[in-house]
Amino acid sequence: MTAPRKPRIALYPGTFDPVTLGHLDIFRRACNLFDRLVIGVAINRDKGPLFTLEERVAMIREVTAPLCTATGTTIDVHPFENLLIECAHDVGADVIIRGLRAVSDFEYEFQMVGMNRALDPRIETVFLMADAQYQAIASRLVKEIARLGGDVGRFVPEPVAAALKAKFSG
Ligand code: ADP
C-alpha cells in the first residue's frame, strides 16, 4: 500500500502594492496546481509601499475569496518580514511560486533562485506566466497611472481601482 500523498503547499511571495490582475491570474494557476496556496505579503518598508500592510492584505483577501470557492483550494494570506526561506519553513511550503513577465524579470529571479537554493535545496521555485493580456501589468506602473488620474480598470480588480482612486483623490 502506498502512503497517502502529502498536501502540496505553495508560497507565492510579493509586495502586492497593490494586487493586480496579473497577480490574480498567477493565483488562479497556482490554485489549479497546489492543494494550498499561501500568499506571502512582504512588509518591504524599504520599498516605501503606497498601501499599508493591512490594506494590501485586506485587498488580497477580498479579491481571492471567489477563487477559493471556485477552485476549492485553501488560500492563506501571510505577512512576513523575515527571510523568504524562513517564511517557507514557517508555512510548511515545499514550493515557492514566482511570476515571470519579460526578460527583465529573469536576471533578478535567476539570482534569487540560486541564493534560496543555497539556503535550502529542498525547496523548489516554480515560475508561472500570466495570460498574455496580463503580462505587461506591473504594480509600479498601475500606481503611476492612478496618480496621474488615468483609468486602471483594465489592470486591477474593481476594489483595488476604487482604493487607488481614494488614495490619490485625498
Ligand atoms: P516583488 O516586490 O516581489 O517584485 P510584486 O508584488 O511586484 O513583488 O510581484 C510579485 C511576483 O509576481 C513577482 O514574481 C513578479 O514577477 C510577479 N508578477 C507581478 N506582476 C505580474 C504579471 N503581470 N504577470 C506575471 N507575474 C507578475
Short mmCIF file of N, CA and C and ligand atoms in Angstrom, two decimals:
data_model
loop_
_atom_site.label_atom_id
_atom_site.label_comp_id
_atom_site.label_asym_id
_atom_site.label_seq_id
_atom_site.Cartn_x
_atom_site.Cartn_y
_atom_site.Cartn_z
N MET A 1 0.84 -1.20 0.00
CA MET A 1 0.00 0.00 0.00
C MET A 1 0.88 1.26 0.00
N THR A 2 0.56 2.19 -0.87
CA THR A 2 1.38 3.41 -0.90
C THR A 2 0.86 4.41 0.14
N ALA A 3 1.80 5.18 0.70
CA ALA A 3 1.40 6.18 1.70
C ALA A 3 0.60 7.28 1.02
N PRO A 4 -0.39 7.87 1.73
CA PRO A 4 -1.14 8.95 1.11
C PRO A 4 -0.22 10.12 0.78
N ARG A 5 -0.48 10.75 -0.35
CA ARG A 5 0.36 11.88 -0.79
C ARG A 5 0.17 13.06 0.17
N LYS A 6 1.29 13.67 0.57
CA LYS A 6 1.12 14.82 1.47
C LYS A 6 0.66 16.03 0.66
N PRO A 7 -0.15 16.90 1.28
CA PRO A 7 -0.64 18.04 0.52
C PRO A 7 0.49 18.94 0.04
N ARG A 8 0.38 19.40 -1.18
CA ARG A 8 1.39 20.29 -1.74
C ARG A 8 1.05 21.73 -1.36
N ILE A 9 2.01 22.39 -0.72
CA ILE A 9 1.77 23.77 -0.28
C ILE A 9 2.73 24.69 -1.04
N ALA A 10 2.17 25.73 -1.65
CA ALA A 10 3.00 26.68 -2.40
C ALA A 10 2.94 28.05 -1.73
N LEU A 11 4.10 28.69 -1.68
CA LEU A 11 4.19 30.05 -1.14
C LEU A 11 4.45 31.01 -2.30
N TYR A 12 3.57 31.97 -2.49
CA TYR A 12 3.77 32.98 -3.55
C TYR A 12 4.06 34.31 -2.85
N PRO A 13 5.34 34.71 -2.81
CA PRO A 13 5.69 35.94 -2.12
C PRO A 13 5.69 37.15 -3.05
N GLY A 14 5.43 38.30 -2.49
CA GLY A 14 5.50 39.53 -3.27
C GLY A 14 5.18 40.72 -2.38
N THR A 15 5.23 41.90 -2.99
CA THR A 15 4.89 43.10 -2.23
C THR A 15 3.39 43.40 -2.39
N PHE A 16 2.87 43.09 -3.56
CA PHE A 16 1.44 43.26 -3.85
C PHE A 16 0.97 44.68 -3.48
N ASP A 17 1.67 45.66 -4.03
CA ASP A 17 1.38 47.07 -3.69
C ASP A 17 0.91 47.84 -4.92
N PRO A 18 -0.32 47.62 -5.39
CA PRO A 18 -1.36 46.71 -4.90
C PRO A 18 -1.42 45.45 -5.76
N VAL A 19 -2.31 44.53 -5.34
CA VAL A 19 -2.53 43.31 -6.11
C VAL A 19 -3.18 43.68 -7.46
N THR A 20 -2.70 43.03 -8.55
CA THR A 20 -3.18 43.35 -9.90
C THR A 20 -3.85 42.13 -10.54
N LEU A 21 -4.38 42.33 -11.74
CA LEU A 21 -4.98 41.20 -12.47
C LEU A 21 -3.89 40.20 -12.89
N GLY A 22 -2.65 40.67 -13.01
CA GLY A 22 -1.52 39.78 -13.32
C GLY A 22 -1.29 38.82 -12.15
N HIS A 23 -1.23 39.37 -10.93
CA HIS A 23 -1.08 38.53 -9.73
C HIS A 23 -2.25 37.54 -9.64
N LEU A 24 -3.45 38.06 -9.87
CA LEU A 24 -4.66 37.23 -9.72
C LEU A 24 -4.64 36.04 -10.69
N ASP A 25 -4.12 36.28 -11.89
CA ASP A 25 -4.01 35.21 -12.88
C ASP A 25 -3.02 34.13 -12.39
N ILE A 26 -1.95 34.57 -11.75
CA ILE A 26 -0.98 33.61 -11.19
C ILE A 26 -1.60 32.86 -10.00
N PHE A 27 -2.36 33.57 -9.16
CA PHE A 27 -3.04 32.89 -8.03
C PHE A 27 -3.90 31.75 -8.58
N ARG A 28 -4.66 32.06 -9.64
CA ARG A 28 -5.60 31.07 -10.21
C ARG A 28 -4.83 29.84 -10.74
N ARG A 29 -3.73 30.10 -11.43
CA ARG A 29 -2.93 28.99 -11.97
C ARG A 29 -2.35 28.15 -10.82
N ALA A 30 -1.88 28.83 -9.77
CA ALA A 30 -1.30 28.10 -8.63
C ALA A 30 -2.37 27.26 -7.93
N CYS A 31 -3.59 27.79 -7.84
CA CYS A 31 -4.69 27.04 -7.21
C CYS A 31 -4.98 25.75 -7.97
N ASN A 32 -4.78 25.77 -9.29
CA ASN A 32 -5.02 24.57 -10.08
C ASN A 32 -3.92 23.52 -9.89
N LEU A 33 -2.78 23.94 -9.36
CA LEU A 33 -1.64 23.03 -9.24
C LEU A 33 -1.38 22.54 -7.82
N PHE A 34 -1.80 23.33 -6.83
CA PHE A 34 -1.43 23.01 -5.44
C PHE A 34 -2.66 22.87 -4.56
N ASP A 35 -2.47 22.17 -3.42
CA ASP A 35 -3.58 21.95 -2.50
C ASP A 35 -3.84 23.19 -1.65
N ARG A 36 -2.75 23.88 -1.34
CA ARG A 36 -2.89 25.08 -0.52
C ARG A 36 -1.95 26.15 -1.06
N LEU A 37 -2.47 27.37 -1.17
CA LEU A 37 -1.66 28.49 -1.64
C LEU A 37 -1.53 29.50 -0.50
N VAL A 38 -0.27 29.81 -0.16
CA VAL A 38 -0.04 30.84 0.85
C VAL A 38 0.50 32.07 0.11
N ILE A 39 -0.20 33.16 0.21
CA ILE A 39 0.27 34.40 -0.43
C ILE A 39 1.07 35.16 0.63
N GLY A 40 2.37 35.24 0.43
CA GLY A 40 3.25 35.89 1.40
C GLY A 40 3.38 37.36 1.06
N VAL A 41 2.91 38.21 1.96
CA VAL A 41 2.96 39.65 1.68
C VAL A 41 4.15 40.25 2.41
N ALA A 42 5.15 40.65 1.61
CA ALA A 42 6.38 41.20 2.19
C ALA A 42 6.09 42.60 2.73
N ILE A 43 6.53 42.85 3.94
CA ILE A 43 6.26 44.16 4.55
C ILE A 43 7.00 45.24 3.74
N ASN A 44 8.25 44.95 3.37
CA ASN A 44 9.02 45.79 2.44
C ASN A 44 8.99 47.28 2.74
N ARG A 45 9.37 47.63 3.97
CA ARG A 45 9.38 49.06 4.35
C ARG A 45 10.32 49.85 3.43
N ASP A 46 11.42 49.21 3.00
CA ASP A 46 12.42 49.89 2.17
C ASP A 46 11.83 50.38 0.86
N LYS A 47 10.85 49.62 0.33
CA LYS A 47 10.27 49.98 -0.96
C LYS A 47 9.26 51.13 -0.82
N GLY A 48 8.99 51.56 0.43
CA GLY A 48 8.04 52.64 0.67
C GLY A 48 6.70 52.39 0.02
N PRO A 49 6.02 51.29 0.41
CA PRO A 49 4.78 50.94 -0.27
C PRO A 49 3.70 52.03 -0.14
N LEU A 50 2.87 52.13 -1.17
CA LEU A 50 1.76 53.10 -1.16
C LEU A 50 0.70 52.66 -0.16
N PHE A 51 0.40 51.37 -0.17
CA PHE A 51 -0.63 50.83 0.71
C PHE A 51 0.03 50.21 1.94
N THR A 52 -0.63 50.37 3.09
CA THR A 52 -0.10 49.75 4.32
C THR A 52 -0.22 48.24 4.18
N LEU A 53 0.48 47.53 5.04
CA LEU A 53 0.43 46.07 5.02
C LEU A 53 -1.02 45.61 5.20
N GLU A 54 -1.72 46.25 6.13
CA GLU A 54 -3.11 45.85 6.42
C GLU A 54 -3.98 46.05 5.18
N GLU A 55 -3.78 47.17 4.48
CA GLU A 55 -4.58 47.43 3.27
C GLU A 55 -4.29 46.40 2.19
N ARG A 56 -2.99 46.07 2.00
CA ARG A 56 -2.61 45.10 0.95
C ARG A 56 -3.20 43.73 1.26
N VAL A 57 -3.12 43.34 2.54
CA VAL A 57 -3.66 42.03 2.95
C VAL A 57 -5.18 42.00 2.74
N ALA A 58 -5.85 43.07 3.16
CA ALA A 58 -7.33 43.10 3.04
C ALA A 58 -7.76 43.03 1.58
N MET A 59 -7.03 43.73 0.69
CA MET A 59 -7.39 43.70 -0.74
C MET A 59 -7.19 42.30 -1.31
N ILE A 60 -6.08 41.66 -0.94
CA ILE A 60 -5.82 40.29 -1.45
C ILE A 60 -6.92 39.35 -0.96
N ARG A 61 -7.27 39.46 0.33
CA ARG A 61 -8.32 38.58 0.88
C ARG A 61 -9.61 38.77 0.09
N GLU A 62 -9.96 40.03 -0.16
CA GLU A 62 -11.23 40.32 -0.84
C GLU A 62 -11.25 39.74 -2.25
N VAL A 63 -10.16 39.93 -3.01
CA VAL A 63 -10.19 39.53 -4.42
C VAL A 63 -9.93 38.03 -4.61
N THR A 64 -9.40 37.35 -3.57
CA THR A 64 -9.17 35.91 -3.73
C THR A 64 -10.32 35.06 -3.19
N ALA A 65 -11.26 35.69 -2.47
CA ALA A 65 -12.37 34.91 -1.88
C ALA A 65 -13.12 34.09 -2.94
N PRO A 66 -13.48 34.69 -4.11
CA PRO A 66 -14.21 33.90 -5.12
C PRO A 66 -13.36 32.73 -5.67
N LEU A 67 -12.04 32.92 -5.69
CA LEU A 67 -11.14 31.89 -6.20
C LEU A 67 -11.13 30.66 -5.29
N CYS A 68 -11.14 30.91 -3.97
CA CYS A 68 -11.19 29.79 -3.00
C CYS A 68 -12.45 28.98 -3.25
N THR A 69 -13.57 29.67 -3.42
CA THR A 69 -14.85 29.00 -3.64
C THR A 69 -14.82 28.23 -4.95
N ALA A 70 -14.30 28.86 -6.01
CA ALA A 70 -14.33 28.25 -7.34
C ALA A 70 -13.41 27.04 -7.46
N THR A 71 -12.24 27.09 -6.82
CA THR A 71 -11.26 26.01 -7.02
C THR A 71 -11.22 25.02 -5.85
N GLY A 72 -11.78 25.39 -4.72
CA GLY A 72 -11.72 24.52 -3.54
C GLY A 72 -10.35 24.49 -2.91
N THR A 73 -9.45 25.36 -3.35
CA THR A 73 -8.10 25.42 -2.78
C THR A 73 -8.12 26.36 -1.58
N THR A 74 -7.37 25.99 -0.56
CA THR A 74 -7.26 26.88 0.59
C THR A 74 -6.25 27.98 0.25
N ILE A 75 -6.65 29.22 0.44
CA ILE A 75 -5.71 30.33 0.22
C ILE A 75 -5.52 31.06 1.55
N ASP A 76 -4.27 31.20 1.97
CA ASP A 76 -3.98 31.95 3.19
C ASP A 76 -3.15 33.17 2.82
N VAL A 77 -3.39 34.26 3.50
CA VAL A 77 -2.58 35.46 3.26
C VAL A 77 -1.71 35.66 4.50
N HIS A 78 -0.39 35.70 4.27
CA HIS A 78 0.56 35.61 5.37
C HIS A 78 1.61 36.73 5.27
N PRO A 79 1.48 37.79 6.09
CA PRO A 79 2.51 38.83 6.06
C PRO A 79 3.84 38.28 6.58
N PHE A 80 4.95 38.74 6.00
CA PHE A 80 6.24 38.28 6.53
C PHE A 80 7.31 39.35 6.37
N GLU A 81 8.27 39.30 7.31
CA GLU A 81 9.35 40.29 7.27
C GLU A 81 10.71 39.60 7.32
N ASN A 82 10.68 38.27 7.57
CA ASN A 82 11.94 37.53 7.69
C ASN A 82 12.40 37.04 6.32
N LEU A 83 13.43 36.22 6.30
CA LEU A 83 13.93 35.64 5.05
C LEU A 83 12.84 34.82 4.39
N LEU A 84 12.80 34.87 3.06
CA LEU A 84 11.79 34.12 2.31
C LEU A 84 11.82 32.63 2.65
N ILE A 85 13.04 32.07 2.73
CA ILE A 85 13.16 30.63 3.03
C ILE A 85 12.61 30.32 4.42
N GLU A 86 12.84 31.24 5.35
CA GLU A 86 12.30 31.02 6.71
C GLU A 86 10.78 31.08 6.68
N CYS A 87 10.26 31.99 5.88
CA CYS A 87 8.81 32.09 5.74
C CYS A 87 8.26 30.80 5.15
N ALA A 88 8.97 30.24 4.14
CA ALA A 88 8.53 28.96 3.53
C ALA A 88 8.52 27.86 4.59
N HIS A 89 9.52 27.84 5.46
CA HIS A 89 9.56 26.84 6.55
C HIS A 89 8.38 27.07 7.50
N ASP A 90 8.15 28.34 7.85
CA ASP A 90 7.07 28.66 8.81
C ASP A 90 5.71 28.15 8.32
N VAL A 91 5.47 28.26 7.00
CA VAL A 91 4.13 27.88 6.48
C VAL A 91 4.11 26.45 5.94
N GLY A 92 5.25 25.77 6.01
CA GLY A 92 5.32 24.37 5.55
C GLY A 92 5.29 24.23 4.03
N ALA A 93 5.77 25.26 3.31
CA ALA A 93 5.74 25.20 1.84
C ALA A 93 6.89 24.38 1.27
N ASP A 94 6.60 23.59 0.22
CA ASP A 94 7.68 22.88 -0.47
C ASP A 94 8.04 23.56 -1.78
N VAL A 95 7.24 24.53 -2.16
CA VAL A 95 7.45 25.20 -3.44
C VAL A 95 7.28 26.71 -3.26
N ILE A 96 8.15 27.47 -3.93
CA ILE A 96 7.98 28.92 -3.99
C ILE A 96 7.52 29.25 -5.41
N ILE A 97 6.47 30.04 -5.51
CA ILE A 97 5.96 30.44 -6.83
C ILE A 97 6.43 31.86 -7.13
N ARG A 98 6.88 32.09 -8.33
CA ARG A 98 7.13 33.46 -8.78
C ARG A 98 6.49 33.62 -10.14
N GLY A 99 6.07 34.84 -10.45
CA GLY A 99 5.51 35.11 -11.76
C GLY A 99 6.62 35.64 -12.65
N LEU A 100 6.63 35.24 -13.91
CA LEU A 100 7.65 35.77 -14.84
C LEU A 100 6.95 36.61 -15.89
N ARG A 101 7.46 37.80 -16.08
CA ARG A 101 6.93 38.64 -17.15
C ARG A 101 7.97 38.68 -18.27
N ALA A 102 8.63 39.80 -18.41
CA ALA A 102 9.56 39.94 -19.53
C ALA A 102 10.95 39.45 -19.14
N VAL A 103 11.85 39.56 -20.07
CA VAL A 103 13.25 39.16 -19.85
C VAL A 103 13.82 39.92 -18.66
N SER A 104 13.31 41.14 -18.46
CA SER A 104 13.85 41.97 -17.38
C SER A 104 13.66 41.34 -16.01
N ASP A 105 12.64 40.51 -15.82
CA ASP A 105 12.44 39.83 -14.53
C ASP A 105 13.49 38.75 -14.33
N PHE A 106 14.03 38.23 -15.44
CA PHE A 106 14.79 36.99 -15.38
C PHE A 106 16.06 37.08 -14.52
N GLU A 107 16.84 38.13 -14.76
CA GLU A 107 18.13 38.28 -14.08
C GLU A 107 17.97 38.23 -12.55
N TYR A 108 17.03 39.03 -12.05
CA TYR A 108 16.79 39.10 -10.62
C TYR A 108 16.29 37.76 -10.09
N GLU A 109 15.33 37.18 -10.80
CA GLU A 109 14.74 35.91 -10.35
C GLU A 109 15.79 34.78 -10.37
N PHE A 110 16.66 34.82 -11.38
CA PHE A 110 17.73 33.83 -11.52
C PHE A 110 18.63 33.84 -10.28
N GLN A 111 18.99 35.05 -9.84
CA GLN A 111 19.84 35.19 -8.65
C GLN A 111 19.12 34.72 -7.41
N MET A 112 17.83 35.08 -7.31
CA MET A 112 17.02 34.70 -6.15
C MET A 112 16.96 33.18 -6.00
N VAL A 113 16.74 32.48 -7.12
CA VAL A 113 16.65 31.02 -7.07
C VAL A 113 17.97 30.45 -6.56
N GLY A 114 19.08 30.98 -7.08
CA GLY A 114 20.40 30.49 -6.69
C GLY A 114 20.63 30.66 -5.19
N MET A 115 20.29 31.83 -4.68
CA MET A 115 20.50 32.10 -3.25
C MET A 115 19.58 31.24 -2.40
N ASN A 116 18.32 31.17 -2.80
CA ASN A 116 17.37 30.38 -2.00
C ASN A 116 17.72 28.90 -2.02
N ARG A 117 18.22 28.43 -3.16
CA ARG A 117 18.61 27.02 -3.27
C ARG A 117 19.81 26.72 -2.37
N ALA A 118 20.71 27.70 -2.27
CA ALA A 118 21.87 27.52 -1.39
C ALA A 118 21.41 27.45 0.07
N LEU A 119 20.36 28.20 0.39
CA LEU A 119 19.87 28.22 1.77
C LEU A 119 19.07 26.96 2.11
N ASP A 120 18.30 26.45 1.15
CA ASP A 120 17.55 25.21 1.36
C ASP A 120 17.26 24.53 0.02
N PRO A 121 18.08 23.52 -0.35
CA PRO A 121 17.94 22.88 -1.66
C PRO A 121 16.66 22.05 -1.81
N ARG A 122 15.93 21.82 -0.71
CA ARG A 122 14.70 21.01 -0.81
C ARG A 122 13.53 21.81 -1.37
N ILE A 123 13.65 23.12 -1.30
CA ILE A 123 12.53 23.95 -1.76
C ILE A 123 12.73 24.36 -3.21
N GLU A 124 11.80 23.97 -4.06
CA GLU A 124 11.88 24.30 -5.49
C GLU A 124 11.19 25.64 -5.75
N THR A 125 11.70 26.40 -6.71
CA THR A 125 11.00 27.60 -7.17
C THR A 125 10.34 27.27 -8.51
N VAL A 126 9.07 27.58 -8.62
CA VAL A 126 8.33 27.30 -9.84
C VAL A 126 7.88 28.64 -10.44
N PHE A 127 8.15 28.83 -11.74
CA PHE A 127 7.76 30.07 -12.39
C PHE A 127 6.50 29.86 -13.21
N LEU A 128 5.58 30.78 -13.07
CA LEU A 128 4.34 30.72 -13.84
C LEU A 128 4.20 32.01 -14.65
N MET A 129 3.66 31.89 -15.84
CA MET A 129 3.43 33.08 -16.66
C MET A 129 1.96 33.38 -16.73
N ALA A 130 1.63 34.66 -16.60
CA ALA A 130 0.23 35.06 -16.69
C ALA A 130 -0.22 34.99 -18.14
N ASP A 131 -1.51 35.01 -18.35
CA ASP A 131 -2.08 35.08 -19.69
C ASP A 131 -1.53 36.34 -20.40
N ALA A 132 -1.38 36.26 -21.73
CA ALA A 132 -0.75 37.35 -22.49
C ALA A 132 -1.34 38.73 -22.16
N GLN A 133 -2.64 38.80 -21.99
CA GLN A 133 -3.28 40.10 -21.75
C GLN A 133 -2.86 40.73 -20.41
N TYR A 134 -2.30 39.94 -19.49
CA TYR A 134 -1.92 40.46 -18.17
C TYR A 134 -0.41 40.61 -18.00
N GLN A 135 0.35 40.19 -19.00
CA GLN A 135 1.80 40.10 -18.81
C GLN A 135 2.50 41.44 -18.63
N ALA A 136 1.93 42.49 -19.18
CA ALA A 136 2.62 43.78 -19.09
C ALA A 136 2.27 44.53 -17.80
N ILE A 137 1.36 43.99 -17.03
CA ILE A 137 0.88 44.72 -15.85
C ILE A 137 1.92 44.68 -14.72
N ALA A 138 2.21 45.85 -14.18
CA ALA A 138 3.14 45.95 -13.05
C ALA A 138 2.55 46.92 -12.03
N SER A 139 2.60 46.54 -10.75
CA SER A 139 2.03 47.40 -9.69
C SER A 139 2.59 48.83 -9.77
N ARG A 140 3.89 48.91 -10.05
CA ARG A 140 4.56 50.23 -10.10
C ARG A 140 3.92 51.13 -11.16
N LEU A 141 3.63 50.58 -12.34
CA LEU A 141 3.05 51.38 -13.42
C LEU A 141 1.58 51.70 -13.14
N VAL A 142 0.89 50.74 -12.53
CA VAL A 142 -0.51 50.96 -12.17
C VAL A 142 -0.62 52.17 -11.23
N LYS A 143 0.30 52.23 -10.25
CA LYS A 143 0.28 53.34 -9.29
C LYS A 143 0.55 54.67 -10.00
N GLU A 144 1.46 54.63 -10.97
CA GLU A 144 1.83 55.84 -11.71
C GLU A 144 0.62 56.35 -12.52
N ILE A 145 -0.07 55.41 -13.17
CA ILE A 145 -1.24 55.78 -13.97
C ILE A 145 -2.32 56.37 -13.05
N ALA A 146 -2.55 55.70 -11.92
CA ALA A 146 -3.60 56.17 -10.99
C ALA A 146 -3.24 57.54 -10.43
N ARG A 147 -1.97 57.73 -10.14
CA ARG A 147 -1.53 59.02 -9.57
C ARG A 147 -1.79 60.17 -10.54
N LEU A 148 -1.67 59.85 -11.85
CA LEU A 148 -1.88 60.89 -12.86
C LEU A 148 -3.34 60.94 -13.33
N GLY A 149 -4.21 60.24 -12.63
CA GLY A 149 -5.65 60.32 -12.91
C GLY A 149 -6.13 59.42 -14.04
N GLY A 150 -5.30 58.47 -14.50
CA GLY A 150 -5.70 57.56 -15.58
C GLY A 150 -6.60 56.45 -15.08
N ASP A 151 -7.21 55.73 -16.03
CA ASP A 151 -8.13 54.65 -15.71
C ASP A 151 -7.34 53.34 -15.58
N VAL A 152 -7.40 52.74 -14.40
CA VAL A 152 -6.64 51.49 -14.17
C VAL A 152 -7.55 50.26 -14.17
N GLY A 153 -8.79 50.45 -14.58
CA GLY A 153 -9.81 49.40 -14.55
C GLY A 153 -9.44 48.12 -15.29
N ARG A 154 -8.57 48.23 -16.30
CA ARG A 154 -8.20 47.02 -17.07
C ARG A 154 -7.04 46.27 -16.43
N PHE A 155 -6.44 46.87 -15.39
CA PHE A 155 -5.22 46.29 -14.82
C PHE A 155 -5.39 45.69 -13.42
N VAL A 156 -6.39 46.19 -12.70
CA VAL A 156 -6.56 45.74 -11.31
C VAL A 156 -8.02 45.37 -11.05
N PRO A 157 -8.29 44.50 -10.05
CA PRO A 157 -9.68 44.19 -9.70
C PRO A 157 -10.40 45.46 -9.22
N GLU A 158 -11.70 45.45 -9.32
CA GLU A 158 -12.51 46.65 -9.03
C GLU A 158 -12.24 47.28 -7.65
N PRO A 159 -12.19 46.46 -6.57
CA PRO A 159 -11.94 47.08 -5.25
C PRO A 159 -10.58 47.78 -5.17
N VAL A 160 -9.61 47.29 -5.94
CA VAL A 160 -8.28 47.90 -5.94
C VAL A 160 -8.32 49.23 -6.71
N ALA A 161 -9.06 49.25 -7.82
CA ALA A 161 -9.20 50.50 -8.59
C ALA A 161 -9.84 51.57 -7.69
N ALA A 162 -10.84 51.17 -6.91
CA ALA A 162 -11.52 52.13 -6.01
C ALA A 162 -10.55 52.61 -4.93
N ALA A 163 -9.74 51.69 -4.40
CA ALA A 163 -8.78 52.06 -3.34
C ALA A 163 -7.71 53.01 -3.88
N LEU A 164 -7.29 52.80 -5.13
CA LEU A 164 -6.28 53.69 -5.74
C LEU A 164 -6.87 55.08 -5.94
N LYS A 165 -8.11 55.10 -6.38
CA LYS A 165 -8.79 56.38 -6.61
C LYS A 165 -8.88 57.16 -5.29
N ALA A 166 -9.25 56.44 -4.23
CA ALA A 166 -9.39 57.07 -2.92
C ALA A 166 -8.04 57.60 -2.42
N LYS A 167 -6.96 56.83 -2.65
CA LYS A 167 -5.62 57.25 -2.20
C LYS A 167 -5.20 58.55 -2.84
N PHE A 168 -5.48 58.68 -4.15
CA PHE A 168 -4.96 59.83 -4.89
C PHE A 168 -5.93 61.00 -4.96
N SER A 169 -7.14 60.82 -4.43
CA SER A 169 -8.08 61.94 -4.50
C SER A 169 -8.05 62.76 -3.21
N GLY A 170 -7.33 62.22 -2.20
CA GLY A 170 -7.33 62.87 -0.89
C GLY A 170 -6.42 64.07 -0.79
P1 ADP B 1 8.16 41.89 -5.67
O1 ADP B 1 8.49 43.04 -4.77
O2 ADP B 1 8.49 40.55 -5.07
O3 ADP B 1 8.64 42.02 -7.10
P2 ADP B 1 5.47 42.13 -6.77
O4 ADP B 1 4.20 42.24 -5.99
O5 ADP B 1 5.80 43.25 -7.69
O6 ADP B 1 6.57 41.90 -5.67
O7 ADP B 1 5.48 40.79 -7.61
C1 ADP B 1 5.33 39.53 -7.00
C2 ADP B 1 5.56 38.44 -8.03
O8 ADP B 1 4.54 38.50 -9.02
C3 ADP B 1 6.89 38.53 -8.78
O9 ADP B 1 7.33 37.21 -9.03
C4 ADP B 1 6.51 39.21 -10.07
O10 ADP B 1 7.41 38.87 -11.13
C5 ADP B 1 5.13 38.60 -10.30
N1 ADP B 1 4.27 39.44 -11.16
C6 ADP B 1 3.92 40.72 -10.96
N2 ADP B 1 3.11 41.16 -11.96
C7 ADP B 1 2.97 40.10 -12.81
C8 ADP B 1 2.29 39.91 -14.06
N3 ADP B 1 1.61 40.89 -14.65
N4 ADP B 1 2.38 38.70 -14.66
C9 ADP B 1 3.10 37.71 -14.08
N5 ADP B 1 3.76 37.82 -12.92
C10 ADP B 1 3.71 39.00 -12.29
#
